N, CA and C atoms as an extended XYZ file, in Angstrom:
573
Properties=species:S:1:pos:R:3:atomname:S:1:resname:S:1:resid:I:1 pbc="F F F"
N        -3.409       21.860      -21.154 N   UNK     1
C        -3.080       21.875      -19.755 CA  UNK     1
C        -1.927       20.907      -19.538 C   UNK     1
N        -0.804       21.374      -18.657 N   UNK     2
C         0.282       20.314      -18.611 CA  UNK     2
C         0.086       19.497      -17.507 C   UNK     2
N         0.903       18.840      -17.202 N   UNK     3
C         0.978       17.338      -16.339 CA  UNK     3
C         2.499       16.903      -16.289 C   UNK     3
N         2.578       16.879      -14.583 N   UNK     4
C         4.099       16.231      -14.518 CA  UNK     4
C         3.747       14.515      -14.076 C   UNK     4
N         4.181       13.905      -14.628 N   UNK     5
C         4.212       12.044      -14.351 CA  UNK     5
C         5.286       12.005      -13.793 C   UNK     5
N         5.774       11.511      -12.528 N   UNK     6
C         6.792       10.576      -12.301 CA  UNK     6
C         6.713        9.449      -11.807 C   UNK     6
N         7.043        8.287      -12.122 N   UNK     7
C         6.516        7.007      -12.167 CA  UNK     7
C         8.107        6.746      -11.054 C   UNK     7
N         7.774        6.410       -9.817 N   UNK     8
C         8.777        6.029       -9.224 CA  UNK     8
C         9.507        4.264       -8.963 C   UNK     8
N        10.594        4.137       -9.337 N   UNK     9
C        10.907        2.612       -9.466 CA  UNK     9
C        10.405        1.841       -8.478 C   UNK     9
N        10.316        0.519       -8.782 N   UNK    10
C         9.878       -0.673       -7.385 CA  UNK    10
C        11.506       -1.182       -7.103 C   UNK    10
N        11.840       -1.464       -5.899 N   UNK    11
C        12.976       -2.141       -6.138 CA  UNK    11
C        12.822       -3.077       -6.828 C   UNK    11
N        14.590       -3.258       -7.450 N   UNK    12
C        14.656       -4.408       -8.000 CA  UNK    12
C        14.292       -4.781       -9.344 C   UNK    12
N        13.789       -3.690       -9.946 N   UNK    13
C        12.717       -3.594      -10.647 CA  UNK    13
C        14.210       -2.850      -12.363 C   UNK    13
N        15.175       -3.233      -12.271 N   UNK    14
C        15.906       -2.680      -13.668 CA  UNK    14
C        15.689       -3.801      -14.350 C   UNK    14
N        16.100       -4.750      -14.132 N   UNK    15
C        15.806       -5.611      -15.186 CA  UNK    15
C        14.518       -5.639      -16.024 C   UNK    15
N        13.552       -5.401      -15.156 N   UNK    16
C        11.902       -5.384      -16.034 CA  UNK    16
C        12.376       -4.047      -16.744 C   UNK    16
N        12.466       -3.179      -16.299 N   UNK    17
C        12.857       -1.272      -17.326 CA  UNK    17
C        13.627       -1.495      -18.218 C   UNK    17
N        14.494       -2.293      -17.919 N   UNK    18
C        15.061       -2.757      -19.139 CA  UNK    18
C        14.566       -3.834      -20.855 C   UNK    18
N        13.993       -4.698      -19.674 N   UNK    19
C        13.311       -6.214      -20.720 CA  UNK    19
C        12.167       -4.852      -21.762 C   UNK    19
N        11.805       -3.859      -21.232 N   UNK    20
C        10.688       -3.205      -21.497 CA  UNK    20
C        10.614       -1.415      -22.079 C   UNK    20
N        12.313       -1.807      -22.217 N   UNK    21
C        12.348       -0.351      -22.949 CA  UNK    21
C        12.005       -0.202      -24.285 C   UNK    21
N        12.381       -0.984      -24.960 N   UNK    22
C        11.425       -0.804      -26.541 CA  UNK    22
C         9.689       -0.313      -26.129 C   UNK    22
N         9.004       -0.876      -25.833 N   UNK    23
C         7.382       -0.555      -25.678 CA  UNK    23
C         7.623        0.950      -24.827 C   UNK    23
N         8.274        0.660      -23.786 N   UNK    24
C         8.194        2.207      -23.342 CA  UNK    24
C         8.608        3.392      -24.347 C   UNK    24
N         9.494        3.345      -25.046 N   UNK    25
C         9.946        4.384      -25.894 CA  UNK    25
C         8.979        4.447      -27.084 C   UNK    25
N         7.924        3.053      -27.612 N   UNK    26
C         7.497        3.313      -28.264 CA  UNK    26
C         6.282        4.128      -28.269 C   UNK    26
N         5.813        3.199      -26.444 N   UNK    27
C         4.463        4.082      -25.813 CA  UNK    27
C         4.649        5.611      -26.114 C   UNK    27
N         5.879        6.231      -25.635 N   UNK    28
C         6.057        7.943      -25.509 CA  UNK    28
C         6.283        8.127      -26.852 C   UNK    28
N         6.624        7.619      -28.030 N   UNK    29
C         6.512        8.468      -29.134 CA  UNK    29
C         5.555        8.705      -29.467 C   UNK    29
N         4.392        8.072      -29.284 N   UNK    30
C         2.647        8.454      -29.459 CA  UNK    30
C         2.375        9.790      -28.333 C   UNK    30
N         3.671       10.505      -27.846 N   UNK    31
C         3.392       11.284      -27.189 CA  UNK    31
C         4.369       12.199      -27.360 C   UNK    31
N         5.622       12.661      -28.889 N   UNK    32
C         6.027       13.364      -28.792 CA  UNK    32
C         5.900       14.636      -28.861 C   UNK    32
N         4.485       14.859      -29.606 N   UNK    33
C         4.058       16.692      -29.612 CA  UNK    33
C         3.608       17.045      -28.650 C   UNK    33
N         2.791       16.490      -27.896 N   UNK    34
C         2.528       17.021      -26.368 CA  UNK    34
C         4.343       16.914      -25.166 C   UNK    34
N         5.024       16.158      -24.982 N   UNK    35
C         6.662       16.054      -24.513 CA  UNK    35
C         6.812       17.104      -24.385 C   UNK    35
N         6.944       18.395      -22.810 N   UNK    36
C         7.979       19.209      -22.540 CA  UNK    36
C         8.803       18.830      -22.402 C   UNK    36
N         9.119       18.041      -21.398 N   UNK    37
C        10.419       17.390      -20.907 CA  UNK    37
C        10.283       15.636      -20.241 C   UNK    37
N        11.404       15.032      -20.128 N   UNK    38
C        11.523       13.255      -20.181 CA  UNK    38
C        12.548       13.431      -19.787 C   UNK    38
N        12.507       12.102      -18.815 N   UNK    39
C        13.984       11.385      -18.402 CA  UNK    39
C        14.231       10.555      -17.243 C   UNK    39
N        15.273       10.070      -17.224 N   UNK    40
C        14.922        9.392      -15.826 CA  UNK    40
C        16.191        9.668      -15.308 C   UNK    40
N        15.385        9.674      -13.319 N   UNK    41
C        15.687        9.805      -12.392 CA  UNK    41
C        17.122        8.774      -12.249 C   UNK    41
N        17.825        8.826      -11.129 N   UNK    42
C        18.952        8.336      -10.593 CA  UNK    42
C        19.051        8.616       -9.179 C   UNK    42
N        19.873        7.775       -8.529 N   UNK    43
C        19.912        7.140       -7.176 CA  UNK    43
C        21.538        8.645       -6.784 C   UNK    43
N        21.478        9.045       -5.797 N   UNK    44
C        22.949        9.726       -5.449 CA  UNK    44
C        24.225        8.998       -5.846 C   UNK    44
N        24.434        7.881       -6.614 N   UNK    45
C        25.616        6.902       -7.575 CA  UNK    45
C        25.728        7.477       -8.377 C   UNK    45
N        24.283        7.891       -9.175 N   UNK    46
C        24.217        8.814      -10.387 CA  UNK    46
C        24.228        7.420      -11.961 C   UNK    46
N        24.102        6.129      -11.198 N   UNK    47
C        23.985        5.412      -11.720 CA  UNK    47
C        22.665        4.701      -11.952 C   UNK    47
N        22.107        4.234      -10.668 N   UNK    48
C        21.277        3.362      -10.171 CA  UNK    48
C        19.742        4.216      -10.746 C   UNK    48
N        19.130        3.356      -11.857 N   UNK    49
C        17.197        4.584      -12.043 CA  UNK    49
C        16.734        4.068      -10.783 C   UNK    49
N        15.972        5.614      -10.326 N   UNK    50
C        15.080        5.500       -9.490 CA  UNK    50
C        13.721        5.755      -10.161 C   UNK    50
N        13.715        6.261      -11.238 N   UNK    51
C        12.447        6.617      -11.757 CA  UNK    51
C        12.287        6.971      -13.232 C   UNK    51
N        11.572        7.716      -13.710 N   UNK    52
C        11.339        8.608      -14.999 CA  UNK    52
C        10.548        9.631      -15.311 C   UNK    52
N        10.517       10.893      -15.436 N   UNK    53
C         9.283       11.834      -15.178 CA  UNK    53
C         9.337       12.565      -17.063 C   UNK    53
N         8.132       12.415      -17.126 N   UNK    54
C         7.460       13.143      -18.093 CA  UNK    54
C         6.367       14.374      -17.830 C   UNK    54
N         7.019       15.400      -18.278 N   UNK    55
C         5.780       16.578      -18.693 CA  UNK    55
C         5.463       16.910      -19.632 C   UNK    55
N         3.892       17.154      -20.118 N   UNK    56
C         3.205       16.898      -21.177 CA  UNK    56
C         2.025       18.143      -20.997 C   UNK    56
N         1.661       18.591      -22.183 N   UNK    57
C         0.622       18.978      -22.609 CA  UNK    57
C        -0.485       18.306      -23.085 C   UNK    57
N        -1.630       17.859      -21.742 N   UNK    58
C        -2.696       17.103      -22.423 CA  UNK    58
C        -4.111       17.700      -22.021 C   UNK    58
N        -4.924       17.303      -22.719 N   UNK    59
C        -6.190       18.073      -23.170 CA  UNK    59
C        -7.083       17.863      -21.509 C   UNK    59
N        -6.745       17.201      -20.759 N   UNK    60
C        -7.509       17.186      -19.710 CA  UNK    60
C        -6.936       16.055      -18.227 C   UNK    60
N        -7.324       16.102      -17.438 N   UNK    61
C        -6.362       14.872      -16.341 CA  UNK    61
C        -7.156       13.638      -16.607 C   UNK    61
N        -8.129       13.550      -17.162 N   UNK    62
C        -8.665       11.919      -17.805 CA  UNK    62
C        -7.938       11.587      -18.854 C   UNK    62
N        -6.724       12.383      -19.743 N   UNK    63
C        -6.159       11.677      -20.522 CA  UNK    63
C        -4.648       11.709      -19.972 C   UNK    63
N        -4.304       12.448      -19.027 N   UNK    64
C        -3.101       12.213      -17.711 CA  UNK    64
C        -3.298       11.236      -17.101 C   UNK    64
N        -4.099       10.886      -16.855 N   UNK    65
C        -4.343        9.256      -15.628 CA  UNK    65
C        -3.932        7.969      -16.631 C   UNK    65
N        -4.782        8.298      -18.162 N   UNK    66
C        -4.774        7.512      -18.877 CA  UNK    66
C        -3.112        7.272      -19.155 C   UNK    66
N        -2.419        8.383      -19.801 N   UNK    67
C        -1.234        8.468      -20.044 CA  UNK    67
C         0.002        7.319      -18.756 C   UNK    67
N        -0.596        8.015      -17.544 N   UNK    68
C         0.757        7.499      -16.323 CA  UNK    68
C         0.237        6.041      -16.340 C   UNK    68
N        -0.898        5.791      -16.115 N   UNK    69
C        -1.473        4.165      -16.070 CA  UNK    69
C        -1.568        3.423      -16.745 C   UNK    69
N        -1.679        3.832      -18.172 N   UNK    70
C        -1.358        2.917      -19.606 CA  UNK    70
C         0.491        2.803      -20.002 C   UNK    70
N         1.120        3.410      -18.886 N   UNK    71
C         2.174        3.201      -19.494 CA  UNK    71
C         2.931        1.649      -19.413 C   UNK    71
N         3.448        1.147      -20.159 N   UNK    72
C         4.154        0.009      -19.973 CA  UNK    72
C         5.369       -0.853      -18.857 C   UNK    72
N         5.796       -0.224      -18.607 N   UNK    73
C         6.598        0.081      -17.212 CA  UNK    73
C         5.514       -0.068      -15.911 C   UNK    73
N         4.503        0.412      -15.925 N   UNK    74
C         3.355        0.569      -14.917 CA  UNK    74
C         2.792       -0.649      -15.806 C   UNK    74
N         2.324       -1.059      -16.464 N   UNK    75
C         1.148       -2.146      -16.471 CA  UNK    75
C         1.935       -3.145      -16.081 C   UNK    75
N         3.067       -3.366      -16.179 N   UNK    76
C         4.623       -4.863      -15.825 CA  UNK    76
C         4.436       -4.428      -14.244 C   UNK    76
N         4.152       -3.566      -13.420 N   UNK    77
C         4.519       -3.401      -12.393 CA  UNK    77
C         6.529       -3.360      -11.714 C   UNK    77
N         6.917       -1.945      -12.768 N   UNK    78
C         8.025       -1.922      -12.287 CA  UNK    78
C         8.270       -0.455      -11.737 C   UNK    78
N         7.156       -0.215      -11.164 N   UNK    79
C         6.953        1.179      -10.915 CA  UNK    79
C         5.965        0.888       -9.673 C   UNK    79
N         6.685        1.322       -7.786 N   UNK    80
C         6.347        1.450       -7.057 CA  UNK    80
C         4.741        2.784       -7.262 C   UNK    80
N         5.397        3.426       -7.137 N   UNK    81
C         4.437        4.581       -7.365 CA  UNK    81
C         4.048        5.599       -8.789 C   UNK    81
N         3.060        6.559       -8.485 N   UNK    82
C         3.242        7.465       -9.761 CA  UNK    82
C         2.806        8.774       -8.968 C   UNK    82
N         3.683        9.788       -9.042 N   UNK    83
C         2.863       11.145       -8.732 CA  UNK    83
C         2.581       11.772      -10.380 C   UNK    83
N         1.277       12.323      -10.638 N   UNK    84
C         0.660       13.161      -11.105 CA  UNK    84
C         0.229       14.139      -10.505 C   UNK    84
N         0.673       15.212      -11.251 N   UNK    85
C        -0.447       16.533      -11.131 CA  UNK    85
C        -0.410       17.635      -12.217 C   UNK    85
N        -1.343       17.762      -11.921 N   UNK    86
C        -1.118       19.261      -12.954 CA  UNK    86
C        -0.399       20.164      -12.738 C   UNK    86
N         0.491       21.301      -13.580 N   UNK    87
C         0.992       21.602      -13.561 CA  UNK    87
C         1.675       22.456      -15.081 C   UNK    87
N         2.499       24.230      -14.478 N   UNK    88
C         2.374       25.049      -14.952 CA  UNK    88
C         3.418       25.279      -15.547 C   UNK    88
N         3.460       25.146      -16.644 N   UNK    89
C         4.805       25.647      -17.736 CA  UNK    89
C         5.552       27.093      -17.196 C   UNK    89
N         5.798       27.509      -16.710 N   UNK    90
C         6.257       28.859      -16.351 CA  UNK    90
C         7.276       29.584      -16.807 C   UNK    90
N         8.095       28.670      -17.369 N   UNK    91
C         8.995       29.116      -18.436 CA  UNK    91
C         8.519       29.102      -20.066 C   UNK    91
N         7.308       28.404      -19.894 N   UNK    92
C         6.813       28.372      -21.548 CA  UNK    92
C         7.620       27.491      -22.651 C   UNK    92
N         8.839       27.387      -22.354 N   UNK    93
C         9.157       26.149      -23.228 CA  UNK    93
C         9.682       24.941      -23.130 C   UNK    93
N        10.046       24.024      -23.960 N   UNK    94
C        10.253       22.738      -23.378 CA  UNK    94
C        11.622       22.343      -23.455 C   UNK    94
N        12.206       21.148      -23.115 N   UNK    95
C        13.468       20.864      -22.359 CA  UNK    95
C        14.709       21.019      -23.627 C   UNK    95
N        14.401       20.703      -24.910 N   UNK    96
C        15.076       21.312      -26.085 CA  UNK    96
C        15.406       22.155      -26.697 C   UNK    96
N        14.273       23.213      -26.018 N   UNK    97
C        14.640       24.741      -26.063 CA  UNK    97
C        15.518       25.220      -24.975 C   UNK    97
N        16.119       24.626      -23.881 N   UNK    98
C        16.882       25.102      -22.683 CA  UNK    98
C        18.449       25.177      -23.524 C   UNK    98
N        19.204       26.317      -23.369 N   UNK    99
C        19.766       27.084      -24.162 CA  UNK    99
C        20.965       26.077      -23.560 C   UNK    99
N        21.087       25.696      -22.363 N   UNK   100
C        22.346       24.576      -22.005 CA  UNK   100
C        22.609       22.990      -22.763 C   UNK   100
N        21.525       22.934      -23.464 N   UNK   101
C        21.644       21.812      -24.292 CA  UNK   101
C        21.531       19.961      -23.250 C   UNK   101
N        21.265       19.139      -23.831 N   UNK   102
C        21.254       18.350      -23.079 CA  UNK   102
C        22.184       17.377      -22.064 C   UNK   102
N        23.669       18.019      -22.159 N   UNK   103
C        24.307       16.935      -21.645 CA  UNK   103
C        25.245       18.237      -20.625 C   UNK   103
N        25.645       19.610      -20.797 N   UNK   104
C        26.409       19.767      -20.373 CA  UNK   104
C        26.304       20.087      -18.384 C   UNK   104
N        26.931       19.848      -18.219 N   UNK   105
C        26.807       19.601      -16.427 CA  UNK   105
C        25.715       18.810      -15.737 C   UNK   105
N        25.476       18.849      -14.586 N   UNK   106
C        24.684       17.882      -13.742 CA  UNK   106
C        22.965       19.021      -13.585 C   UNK   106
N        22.343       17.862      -13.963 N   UNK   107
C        20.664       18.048      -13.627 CA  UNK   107
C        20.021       17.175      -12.880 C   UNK   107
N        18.890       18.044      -12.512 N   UNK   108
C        18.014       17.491      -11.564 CA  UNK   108
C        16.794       17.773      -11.630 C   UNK   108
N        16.158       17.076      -11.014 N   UNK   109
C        14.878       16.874      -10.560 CA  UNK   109
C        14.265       17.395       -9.400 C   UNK   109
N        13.399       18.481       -9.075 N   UNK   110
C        13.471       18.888       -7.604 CA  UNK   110
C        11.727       18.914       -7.520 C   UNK   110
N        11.376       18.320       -6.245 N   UNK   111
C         9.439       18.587       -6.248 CA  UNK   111
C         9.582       18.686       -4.796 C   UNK   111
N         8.649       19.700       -4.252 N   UNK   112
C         8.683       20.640       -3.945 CA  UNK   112
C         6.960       20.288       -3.313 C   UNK   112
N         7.140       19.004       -2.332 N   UNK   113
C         5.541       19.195       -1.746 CA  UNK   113
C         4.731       19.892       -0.738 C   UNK   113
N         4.006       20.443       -0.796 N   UNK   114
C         3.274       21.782       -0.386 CA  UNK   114
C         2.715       20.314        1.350 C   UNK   114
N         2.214       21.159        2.038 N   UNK   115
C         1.057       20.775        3.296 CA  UNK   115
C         0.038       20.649        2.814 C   UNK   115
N        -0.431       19.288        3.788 N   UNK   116
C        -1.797       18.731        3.404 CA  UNK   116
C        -2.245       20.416        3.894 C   UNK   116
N        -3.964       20.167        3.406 N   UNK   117
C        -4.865       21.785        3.574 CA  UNK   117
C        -5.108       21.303        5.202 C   UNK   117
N        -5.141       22.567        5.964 N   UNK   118
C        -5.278       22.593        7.447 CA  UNK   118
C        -3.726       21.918        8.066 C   UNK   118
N        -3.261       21.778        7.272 N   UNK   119
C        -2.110       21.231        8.194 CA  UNK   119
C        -0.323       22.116        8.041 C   UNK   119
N         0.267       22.405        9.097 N   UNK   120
C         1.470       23.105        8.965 CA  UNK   120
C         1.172       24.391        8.321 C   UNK   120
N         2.803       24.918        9.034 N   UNK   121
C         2.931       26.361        8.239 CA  UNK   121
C         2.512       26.264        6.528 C   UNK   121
N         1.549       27.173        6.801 N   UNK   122
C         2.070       27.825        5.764 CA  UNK   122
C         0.963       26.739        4.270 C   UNK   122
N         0.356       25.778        5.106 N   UNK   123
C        -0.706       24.851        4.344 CA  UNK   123
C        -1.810       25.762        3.346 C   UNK   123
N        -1.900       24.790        2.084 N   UNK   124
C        -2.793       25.699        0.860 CA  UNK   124
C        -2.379       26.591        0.484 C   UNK   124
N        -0.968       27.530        0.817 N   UNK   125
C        -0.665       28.810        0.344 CA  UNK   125
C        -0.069       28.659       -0.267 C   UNK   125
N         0.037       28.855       -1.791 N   UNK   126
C         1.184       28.806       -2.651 CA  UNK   126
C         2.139       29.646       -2.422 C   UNK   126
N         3.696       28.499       -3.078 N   UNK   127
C         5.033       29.129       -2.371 CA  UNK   127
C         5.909       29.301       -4.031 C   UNK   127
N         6.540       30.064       -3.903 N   UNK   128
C         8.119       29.676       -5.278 CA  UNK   128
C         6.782       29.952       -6.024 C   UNK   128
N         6.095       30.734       -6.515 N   UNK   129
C         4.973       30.567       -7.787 CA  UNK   129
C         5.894       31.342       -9.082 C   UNK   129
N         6.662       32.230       -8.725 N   UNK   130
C         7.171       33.266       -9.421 CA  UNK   130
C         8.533       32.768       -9.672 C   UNK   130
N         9.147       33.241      -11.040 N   UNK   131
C        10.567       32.332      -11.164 CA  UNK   131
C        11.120       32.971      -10.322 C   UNK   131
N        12.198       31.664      -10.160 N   UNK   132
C        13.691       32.635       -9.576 CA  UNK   132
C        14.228       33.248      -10.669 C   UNK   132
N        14.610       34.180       -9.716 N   UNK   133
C        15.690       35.250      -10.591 CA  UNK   133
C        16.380       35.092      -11.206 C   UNK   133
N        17.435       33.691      -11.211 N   UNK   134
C        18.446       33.228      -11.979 CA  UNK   134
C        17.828       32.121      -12.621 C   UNK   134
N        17.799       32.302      -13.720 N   UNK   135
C        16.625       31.609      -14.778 CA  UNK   135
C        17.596       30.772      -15.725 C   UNK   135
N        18.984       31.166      -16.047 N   UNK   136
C        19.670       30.716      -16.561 CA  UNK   136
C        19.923       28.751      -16.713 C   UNK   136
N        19.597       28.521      -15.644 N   UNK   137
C        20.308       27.040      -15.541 CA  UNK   137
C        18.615       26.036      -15.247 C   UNK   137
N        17.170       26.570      -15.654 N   UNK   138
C        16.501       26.475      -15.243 CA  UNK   138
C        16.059       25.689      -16.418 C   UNK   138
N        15.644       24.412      -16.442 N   UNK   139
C        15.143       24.266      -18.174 CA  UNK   139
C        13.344       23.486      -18.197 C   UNK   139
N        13.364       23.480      -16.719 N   UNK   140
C        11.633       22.860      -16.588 CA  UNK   140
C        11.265       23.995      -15.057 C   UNK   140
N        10.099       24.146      -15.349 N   UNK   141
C        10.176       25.347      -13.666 CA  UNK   141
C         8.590       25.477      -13.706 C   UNK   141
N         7.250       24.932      -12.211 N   UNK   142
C         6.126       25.549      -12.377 CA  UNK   142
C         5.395       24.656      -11.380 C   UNK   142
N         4.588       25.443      -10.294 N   UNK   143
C         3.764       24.800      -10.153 CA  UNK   143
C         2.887       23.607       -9.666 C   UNK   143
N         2.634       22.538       -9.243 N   UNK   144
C         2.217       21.201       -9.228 CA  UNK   144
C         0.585       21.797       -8.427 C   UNK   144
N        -0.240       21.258       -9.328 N   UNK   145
C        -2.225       21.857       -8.989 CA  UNK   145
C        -2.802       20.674       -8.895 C   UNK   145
N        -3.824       21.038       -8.324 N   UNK   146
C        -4.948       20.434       -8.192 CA  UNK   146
C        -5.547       20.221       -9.550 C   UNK   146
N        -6.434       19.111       -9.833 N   UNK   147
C        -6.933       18.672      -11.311 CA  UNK   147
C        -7.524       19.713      -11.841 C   UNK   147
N        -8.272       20.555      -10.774 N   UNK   148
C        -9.322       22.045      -11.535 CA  UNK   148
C        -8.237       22.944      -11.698 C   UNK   148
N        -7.272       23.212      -11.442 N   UNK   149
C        -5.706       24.037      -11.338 CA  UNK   149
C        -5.741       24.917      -10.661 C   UNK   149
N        -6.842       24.829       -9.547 N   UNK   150
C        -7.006       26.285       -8.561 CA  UNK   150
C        -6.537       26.181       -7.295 C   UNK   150
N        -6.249       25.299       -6.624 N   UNK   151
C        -5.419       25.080       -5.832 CA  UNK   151
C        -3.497       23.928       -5.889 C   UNK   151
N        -2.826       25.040       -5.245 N   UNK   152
C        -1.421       25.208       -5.212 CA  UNK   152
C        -0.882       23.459       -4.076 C   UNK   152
N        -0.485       22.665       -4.761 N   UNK   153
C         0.181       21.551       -4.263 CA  UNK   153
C         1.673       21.356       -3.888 C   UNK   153
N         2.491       22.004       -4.586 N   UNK   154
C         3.556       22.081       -4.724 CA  UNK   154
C         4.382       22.954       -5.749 C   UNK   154
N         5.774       22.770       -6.132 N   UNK   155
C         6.273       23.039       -7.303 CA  UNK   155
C         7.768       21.969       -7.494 C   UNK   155
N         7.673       21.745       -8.974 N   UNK   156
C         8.395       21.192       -9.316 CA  UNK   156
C         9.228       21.474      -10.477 C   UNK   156
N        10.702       21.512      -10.313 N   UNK   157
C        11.469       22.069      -11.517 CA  UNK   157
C        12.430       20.972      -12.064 C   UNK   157
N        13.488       21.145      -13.124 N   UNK   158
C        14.281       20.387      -13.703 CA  UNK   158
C        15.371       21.404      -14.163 C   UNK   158
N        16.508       21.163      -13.607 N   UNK   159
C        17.655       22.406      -13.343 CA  UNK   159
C        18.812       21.752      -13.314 C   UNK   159
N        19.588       22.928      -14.116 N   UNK   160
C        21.092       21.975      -14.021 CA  UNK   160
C        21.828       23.346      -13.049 C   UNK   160
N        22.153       21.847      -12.104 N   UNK   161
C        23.547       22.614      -10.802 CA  UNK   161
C        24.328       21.624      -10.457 C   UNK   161
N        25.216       22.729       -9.593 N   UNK   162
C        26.662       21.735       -9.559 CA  UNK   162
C        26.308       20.543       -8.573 C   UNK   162
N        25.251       20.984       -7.590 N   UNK   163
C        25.323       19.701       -6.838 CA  UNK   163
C        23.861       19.704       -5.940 C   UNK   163
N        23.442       18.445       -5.271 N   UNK   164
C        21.662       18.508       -4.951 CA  UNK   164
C        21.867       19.977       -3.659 C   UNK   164
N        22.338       20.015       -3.172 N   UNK   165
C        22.124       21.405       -2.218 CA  UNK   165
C        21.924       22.513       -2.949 C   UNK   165
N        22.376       22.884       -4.037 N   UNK   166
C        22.056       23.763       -4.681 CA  UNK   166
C        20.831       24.004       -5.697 C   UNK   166
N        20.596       22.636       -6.353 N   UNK   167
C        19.164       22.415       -6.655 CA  UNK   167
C        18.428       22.631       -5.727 C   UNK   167
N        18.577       21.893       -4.767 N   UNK   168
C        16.892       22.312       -3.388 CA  UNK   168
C        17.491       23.491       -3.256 C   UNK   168
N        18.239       24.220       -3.830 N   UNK   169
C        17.778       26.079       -3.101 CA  UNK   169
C        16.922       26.518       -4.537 C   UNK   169
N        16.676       25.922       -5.504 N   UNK   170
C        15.914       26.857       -6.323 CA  UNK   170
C        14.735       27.119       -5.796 C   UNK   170
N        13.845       26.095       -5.047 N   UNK   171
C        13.004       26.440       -3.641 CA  UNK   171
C        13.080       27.318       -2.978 C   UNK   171
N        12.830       28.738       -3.183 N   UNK   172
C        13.336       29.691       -2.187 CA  UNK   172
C        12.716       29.578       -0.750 C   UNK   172
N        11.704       29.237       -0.682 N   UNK   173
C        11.333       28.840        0.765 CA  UNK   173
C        10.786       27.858        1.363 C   UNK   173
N        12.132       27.007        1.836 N   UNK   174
C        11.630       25.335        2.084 CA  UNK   174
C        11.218       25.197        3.337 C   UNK   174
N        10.885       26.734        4.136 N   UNK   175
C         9.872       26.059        5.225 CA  UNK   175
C         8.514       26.132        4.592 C   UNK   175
N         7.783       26.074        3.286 N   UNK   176
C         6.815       25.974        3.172 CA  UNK   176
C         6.065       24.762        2.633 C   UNK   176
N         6.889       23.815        2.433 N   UNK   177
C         7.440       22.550        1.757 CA  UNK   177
C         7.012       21.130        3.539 C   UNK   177
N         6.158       20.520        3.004 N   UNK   178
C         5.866       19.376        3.904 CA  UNK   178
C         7.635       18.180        3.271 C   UNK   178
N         8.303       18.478        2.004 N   UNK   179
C         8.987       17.281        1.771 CA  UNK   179
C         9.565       18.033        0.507 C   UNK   179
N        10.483       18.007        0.588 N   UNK   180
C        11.745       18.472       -1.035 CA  UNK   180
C        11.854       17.049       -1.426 C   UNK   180
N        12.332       16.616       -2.395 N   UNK   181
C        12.939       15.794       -2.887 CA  UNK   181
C        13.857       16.217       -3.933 C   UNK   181
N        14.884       15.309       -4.339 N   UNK   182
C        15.776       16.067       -5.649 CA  UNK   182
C        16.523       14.581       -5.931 C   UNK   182
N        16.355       14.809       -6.968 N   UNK   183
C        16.947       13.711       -7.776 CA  UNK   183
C        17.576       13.595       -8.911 C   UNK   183
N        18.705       13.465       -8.859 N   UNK   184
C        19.748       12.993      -10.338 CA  UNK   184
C        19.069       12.983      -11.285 C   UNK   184
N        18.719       13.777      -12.942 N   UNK   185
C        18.314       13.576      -13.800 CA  UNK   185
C        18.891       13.709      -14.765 C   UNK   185
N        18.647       13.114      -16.153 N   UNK   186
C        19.057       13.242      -17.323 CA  UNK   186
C        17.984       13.736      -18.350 C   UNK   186
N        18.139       14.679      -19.797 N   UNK   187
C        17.499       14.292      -20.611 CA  UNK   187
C        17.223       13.195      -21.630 C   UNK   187
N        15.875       12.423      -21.647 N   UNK   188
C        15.733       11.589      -21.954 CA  UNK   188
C        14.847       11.614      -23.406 C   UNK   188
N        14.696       10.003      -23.719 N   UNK   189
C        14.362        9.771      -25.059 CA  UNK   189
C        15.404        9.138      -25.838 C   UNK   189
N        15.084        8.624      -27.223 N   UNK   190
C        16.083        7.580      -28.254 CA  UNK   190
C        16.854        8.682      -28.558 C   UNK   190
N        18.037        7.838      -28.381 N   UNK   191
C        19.211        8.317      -28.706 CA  UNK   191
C        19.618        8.595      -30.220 C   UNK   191
């Protein structure tokens, strides 16, 4: 079962991501066969981390909790937040198999949060479940569930476009969306 982590920065907080990138890179190599996709987030500078998101194949969300909360970055406290959820491979493969390779043009990060249940259009109904049509520039795409995976939270992809307006359209329908977000990404891992 997969799992998207994004561990969102605390301000202020590069210098600790930094003092602490050895343990972090070492933490995730105990996690490279499960690794769809890694990397971290960026500020609209395209400089500044705002974050780092990992998706993974793990055997259950008691070893996802374990994973986002044992991470090193999170036990230093340089990580405001963490969203987890489960979540659906929909393209089936992972970020090394995306036929654009890792560096050429601009990627992103796009999540895609659904309505609390009872609340707003369009709340509990899953939206975007089905790819878009233009699959080409798409290299993470699926989903965001509930821990049992039967109810629809969101969806979240990792896409290379020319610019964030065009990422939030891989969302085909963002009135169903309580909150888009999109964020500057890279593929990540030792160089």
């Amino acid at each position: 079962m997969e799992f998207l982590c994004y561990h969102r920065d605390r301000p202020d907080s590069l210098a600790l991501r930094y003092e602490l990138l050895e343990e972090h890179w070492s933490y995730m190599d105990q996690y490279a066969k499960e690794m769809i996709a890694r990397g971290p987030t960026f500020a609209d500078d395209g400089d500044t981390l705002t974050g780092s998101v990992h998706i993974l194949d793990l055997p259950d969300p008691a070893t996802a909790r374990a994973f986002a909360f044992d991470e090193p970055g999170y036990q230093a406290g340089a990580y405001r937040d963490v969203l987890l959820r489960r979540w659906r491979n929909t393209l089936g493969r992972t970020m090394w198999e995306f036929p654009g390779g890792p560096a050429e043009g601009r990627r992103y990060l796009v999540i895609g949060l659904g309505h609390s249940a009872g609340v707003g259009a369009g709340a509990g109904e899953g939206a975007d479940l089905d790819l878009p049509s233009d699959t080409e520039n798409l290299i993470a795409y699926g989903p965001l569930l509930s821990d049992d995976g039967t109810t629809w939270l969101g969806t979240a992809a990792l896409l290379r476009a020319p610019n964030p307006d065009t990422a939030r359209a891989v969302l085909a329908t963002p009135d169903r969306y309580a909150a888009i977000e999109v964020h500057e990404w890279q593929f990540g891992g030792r160089s």
